[in-house]
mmCIF file of C-alpha atoms in Angstrom:
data_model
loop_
_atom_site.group_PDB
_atom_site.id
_atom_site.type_symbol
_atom_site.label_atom_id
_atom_site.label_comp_id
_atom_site.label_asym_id
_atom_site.label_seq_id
_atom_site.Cartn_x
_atom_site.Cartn_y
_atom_site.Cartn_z
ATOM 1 C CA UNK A 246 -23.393 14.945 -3.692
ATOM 2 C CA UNK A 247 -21.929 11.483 -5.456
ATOM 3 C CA UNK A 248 -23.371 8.646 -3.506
ATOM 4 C CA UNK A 249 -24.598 10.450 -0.934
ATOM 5 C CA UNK A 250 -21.550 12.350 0.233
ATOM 6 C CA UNK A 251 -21.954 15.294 1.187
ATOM 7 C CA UNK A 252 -18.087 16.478 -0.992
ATOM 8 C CA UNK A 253 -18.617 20.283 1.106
ATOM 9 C CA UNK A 254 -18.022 17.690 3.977
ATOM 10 C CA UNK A 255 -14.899 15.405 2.504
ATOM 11 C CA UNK A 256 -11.836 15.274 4.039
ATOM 12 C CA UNK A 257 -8.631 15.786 1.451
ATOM 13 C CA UNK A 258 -6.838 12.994 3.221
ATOM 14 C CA UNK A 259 -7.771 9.366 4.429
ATOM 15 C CA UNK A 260 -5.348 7.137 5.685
ATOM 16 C CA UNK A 261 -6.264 3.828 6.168
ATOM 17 C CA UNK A 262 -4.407 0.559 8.135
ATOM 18 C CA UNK A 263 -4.366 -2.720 5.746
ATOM 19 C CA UNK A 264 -5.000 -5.145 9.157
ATOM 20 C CA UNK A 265 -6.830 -8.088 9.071
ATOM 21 C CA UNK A 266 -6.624 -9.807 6.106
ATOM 22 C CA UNK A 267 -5.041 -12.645 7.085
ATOM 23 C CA UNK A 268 -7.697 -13.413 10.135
ATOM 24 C CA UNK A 269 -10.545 -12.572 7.324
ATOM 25 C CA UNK A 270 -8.963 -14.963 4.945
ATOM 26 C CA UNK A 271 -8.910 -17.661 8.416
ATOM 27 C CA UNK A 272 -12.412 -16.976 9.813
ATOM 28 C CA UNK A 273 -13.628 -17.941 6.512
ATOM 29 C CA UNK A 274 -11.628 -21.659 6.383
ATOM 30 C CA UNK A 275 -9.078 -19.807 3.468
ATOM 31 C CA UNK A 276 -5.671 -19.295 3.873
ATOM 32 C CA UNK A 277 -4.059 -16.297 5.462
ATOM 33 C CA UNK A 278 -2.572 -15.775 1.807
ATOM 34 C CA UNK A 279 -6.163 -15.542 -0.157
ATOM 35 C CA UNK A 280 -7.082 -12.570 2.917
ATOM 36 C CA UNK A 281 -4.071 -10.664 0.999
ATOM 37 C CA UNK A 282 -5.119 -11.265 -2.152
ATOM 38 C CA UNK A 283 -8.689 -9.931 -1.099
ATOM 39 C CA UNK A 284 -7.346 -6.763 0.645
ATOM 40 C CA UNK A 285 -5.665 -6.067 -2.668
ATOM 41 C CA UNK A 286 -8.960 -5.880 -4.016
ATOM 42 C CA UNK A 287 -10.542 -3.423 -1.663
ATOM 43 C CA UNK A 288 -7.368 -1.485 -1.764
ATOM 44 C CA UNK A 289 -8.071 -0.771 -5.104
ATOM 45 C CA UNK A 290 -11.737 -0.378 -4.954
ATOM 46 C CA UNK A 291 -11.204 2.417 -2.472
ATOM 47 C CA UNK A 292 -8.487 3.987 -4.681
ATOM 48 C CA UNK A 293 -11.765 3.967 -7.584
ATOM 49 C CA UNK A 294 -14.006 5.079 -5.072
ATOM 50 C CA UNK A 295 -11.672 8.061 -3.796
ATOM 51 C CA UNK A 296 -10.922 8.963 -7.583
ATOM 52 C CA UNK A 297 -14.707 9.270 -8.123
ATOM 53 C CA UNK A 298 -15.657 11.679 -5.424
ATOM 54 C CA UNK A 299 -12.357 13.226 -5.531
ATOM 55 C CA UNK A 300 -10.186 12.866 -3.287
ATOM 56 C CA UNK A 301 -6.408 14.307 -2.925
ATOM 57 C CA UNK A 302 -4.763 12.371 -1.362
ATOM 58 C CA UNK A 303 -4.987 8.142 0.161
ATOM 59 C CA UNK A 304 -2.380 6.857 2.258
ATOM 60 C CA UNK A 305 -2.181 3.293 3.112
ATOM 61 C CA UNK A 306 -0.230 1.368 5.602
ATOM 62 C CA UNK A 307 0.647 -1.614 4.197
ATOM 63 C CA UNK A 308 3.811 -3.521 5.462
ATOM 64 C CA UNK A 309 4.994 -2.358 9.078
ATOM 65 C CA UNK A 310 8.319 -3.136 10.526
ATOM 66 C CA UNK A 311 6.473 -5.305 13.091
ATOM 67 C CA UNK A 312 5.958 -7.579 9.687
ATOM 68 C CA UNK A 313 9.069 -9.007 9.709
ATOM 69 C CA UNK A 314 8.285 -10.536 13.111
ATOM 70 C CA UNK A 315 5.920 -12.694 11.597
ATOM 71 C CA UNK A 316 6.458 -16.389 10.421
ATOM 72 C CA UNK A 317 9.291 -16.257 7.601
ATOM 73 C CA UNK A 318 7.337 -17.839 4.732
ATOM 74 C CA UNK A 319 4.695 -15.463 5.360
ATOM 75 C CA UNK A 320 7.036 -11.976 5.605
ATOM 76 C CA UNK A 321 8.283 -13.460 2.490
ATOM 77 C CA UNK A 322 4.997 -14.300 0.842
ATOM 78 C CA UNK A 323 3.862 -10.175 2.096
ATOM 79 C CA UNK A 324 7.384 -8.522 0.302
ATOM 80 C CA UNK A 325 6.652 -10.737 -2.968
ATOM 81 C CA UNK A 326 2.631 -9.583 -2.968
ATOM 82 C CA UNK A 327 3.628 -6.253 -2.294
ATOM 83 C CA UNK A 328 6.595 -6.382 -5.279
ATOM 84 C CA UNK A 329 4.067 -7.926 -7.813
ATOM 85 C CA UNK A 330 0.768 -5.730 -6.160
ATOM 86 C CA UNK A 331 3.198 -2.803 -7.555
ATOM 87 C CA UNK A 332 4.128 -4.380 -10.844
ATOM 88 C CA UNK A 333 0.725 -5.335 -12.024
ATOM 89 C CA UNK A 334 -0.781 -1.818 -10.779
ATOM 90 C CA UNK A 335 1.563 0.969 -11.451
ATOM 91 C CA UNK A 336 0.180 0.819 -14.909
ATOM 92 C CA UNK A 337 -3.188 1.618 -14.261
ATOM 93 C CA UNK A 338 -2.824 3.762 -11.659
ATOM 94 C CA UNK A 339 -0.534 6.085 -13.762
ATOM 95 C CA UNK A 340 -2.976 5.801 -16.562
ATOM 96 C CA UNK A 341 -5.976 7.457 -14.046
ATOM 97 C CA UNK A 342 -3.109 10.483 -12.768
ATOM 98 C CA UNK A 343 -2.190 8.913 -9.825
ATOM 99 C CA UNK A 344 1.092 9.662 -8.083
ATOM 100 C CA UNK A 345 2.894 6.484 -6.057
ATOM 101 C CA UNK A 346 4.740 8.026 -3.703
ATOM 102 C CA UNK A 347 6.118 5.413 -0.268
ATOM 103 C CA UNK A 348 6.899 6.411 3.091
ATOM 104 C CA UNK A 349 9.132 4.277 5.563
ATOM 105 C CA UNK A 350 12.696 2.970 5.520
ATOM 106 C CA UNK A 351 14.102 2.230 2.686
ATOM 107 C CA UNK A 352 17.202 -0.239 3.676
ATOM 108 C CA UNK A 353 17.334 -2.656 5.800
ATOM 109 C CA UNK A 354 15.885 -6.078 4.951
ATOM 110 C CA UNK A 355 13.722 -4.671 2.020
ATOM 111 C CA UNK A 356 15.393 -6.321 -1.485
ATOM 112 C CA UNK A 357 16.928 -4.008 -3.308
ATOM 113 C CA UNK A 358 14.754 -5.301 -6.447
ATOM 114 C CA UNK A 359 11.524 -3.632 -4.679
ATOM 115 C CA UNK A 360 13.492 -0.991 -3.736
ATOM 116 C CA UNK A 361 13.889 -0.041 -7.461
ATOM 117 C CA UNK A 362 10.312 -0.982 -8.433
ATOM 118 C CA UNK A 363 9.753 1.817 -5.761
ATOM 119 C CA UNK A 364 11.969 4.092 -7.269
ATOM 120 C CA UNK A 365 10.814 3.316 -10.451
ATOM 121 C CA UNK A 366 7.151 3.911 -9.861
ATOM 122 C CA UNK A 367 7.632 6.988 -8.049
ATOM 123 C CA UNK A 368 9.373 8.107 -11.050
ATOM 124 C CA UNK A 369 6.762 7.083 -13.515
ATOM 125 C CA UNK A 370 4.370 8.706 -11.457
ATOM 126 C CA UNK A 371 6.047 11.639 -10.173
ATOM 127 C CA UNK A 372 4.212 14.409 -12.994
ATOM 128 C CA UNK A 373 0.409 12.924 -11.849
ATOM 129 C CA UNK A 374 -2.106 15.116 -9.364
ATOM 130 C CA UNK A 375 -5.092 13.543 -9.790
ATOM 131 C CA UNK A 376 -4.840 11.625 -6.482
ATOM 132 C CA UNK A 377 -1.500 10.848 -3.931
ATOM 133 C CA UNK A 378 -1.264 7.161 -3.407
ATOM 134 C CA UNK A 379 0.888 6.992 -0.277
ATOM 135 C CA UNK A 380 2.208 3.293 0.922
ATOM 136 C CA UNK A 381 3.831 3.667 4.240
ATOM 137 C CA UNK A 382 5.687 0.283 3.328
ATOM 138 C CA UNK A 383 8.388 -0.906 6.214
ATOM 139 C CA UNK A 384 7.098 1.755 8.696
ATOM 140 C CA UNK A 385 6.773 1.564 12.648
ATOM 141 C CA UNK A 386 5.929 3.818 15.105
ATOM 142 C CA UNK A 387 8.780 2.385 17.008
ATOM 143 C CA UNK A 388 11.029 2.841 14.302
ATOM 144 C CA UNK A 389 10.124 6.208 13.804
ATOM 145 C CA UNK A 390 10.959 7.159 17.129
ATOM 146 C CA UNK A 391 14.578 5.535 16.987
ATOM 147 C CA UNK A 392 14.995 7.108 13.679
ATOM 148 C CA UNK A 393 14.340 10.751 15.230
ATOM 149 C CA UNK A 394 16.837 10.375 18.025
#
């Protein structure tokens, strides 16, 4: 057992919803900004954490469709953290064997600069098994179903 888990017990797959960050970032007196900045941080630590006991594969919901609903500046501020979250990471997480792989859609009002950062970092991470990193990036549930009919 690592830490206490029981790894006879561990799933292969956790998928986890990045929500919240901006009301953690508020109910402290911060900006909604500096709650993004802090789920970056326990994004990570649970990517370290899953690496240590193990486990195959992490998917992450990080920017939904319903995003671009919110106030412009901030659905800007989001696409530019998420853009330079990839840029400063896909290093590192390619250096520990971990494949970037993104769900969603892929057009619409994502820039076509992330859309090669994607691209690229899918690439330079195609070859790695250690973990899946999965970021369902510009996903919905509503969008999903409009996309199947």
């Amino acid at each position: 057992m690592a830490h206490g888990i029981d790894l006879s017990q561990m799933p292969r797959h956790v998928a986890v919803v990045m929500d919240g960050n901006g009301r953690w970032a508020q109910r402290r007196g911060l900006k909604r900004t500096d709650g993004h900045a802090a789920g970056e941080e326990a994004l990570f630590d649970a990517v370290e954490g899953g690496l240590e006991i193990g486990l195959s594969w992490l998917t992450v919901y990080a920017f939904s469709t319903e995003n671009w609903r919110r106030p412009l500046d901030e659905g800007r501020f989001l696409m530019r953290f998420n853009e330079s979250l990839l840029l400063r990471r896909r290093d590192d997480l390619n250096e520990r064997g971990v494949r970037v792989r993104f769900i969603g859609r892929r057009g619409g009002r994502v820039p076509r600069r992330v859309l090669r950062h994607i691209e690229d970092t899918e690439a330079l991470t195609a070859k790695n098994r250690r973990m899946t990193l999965t970021f369902a990036f510009n996903y919905g549930g509503r969008a999903e179903l409009v996309d199947a009919v």
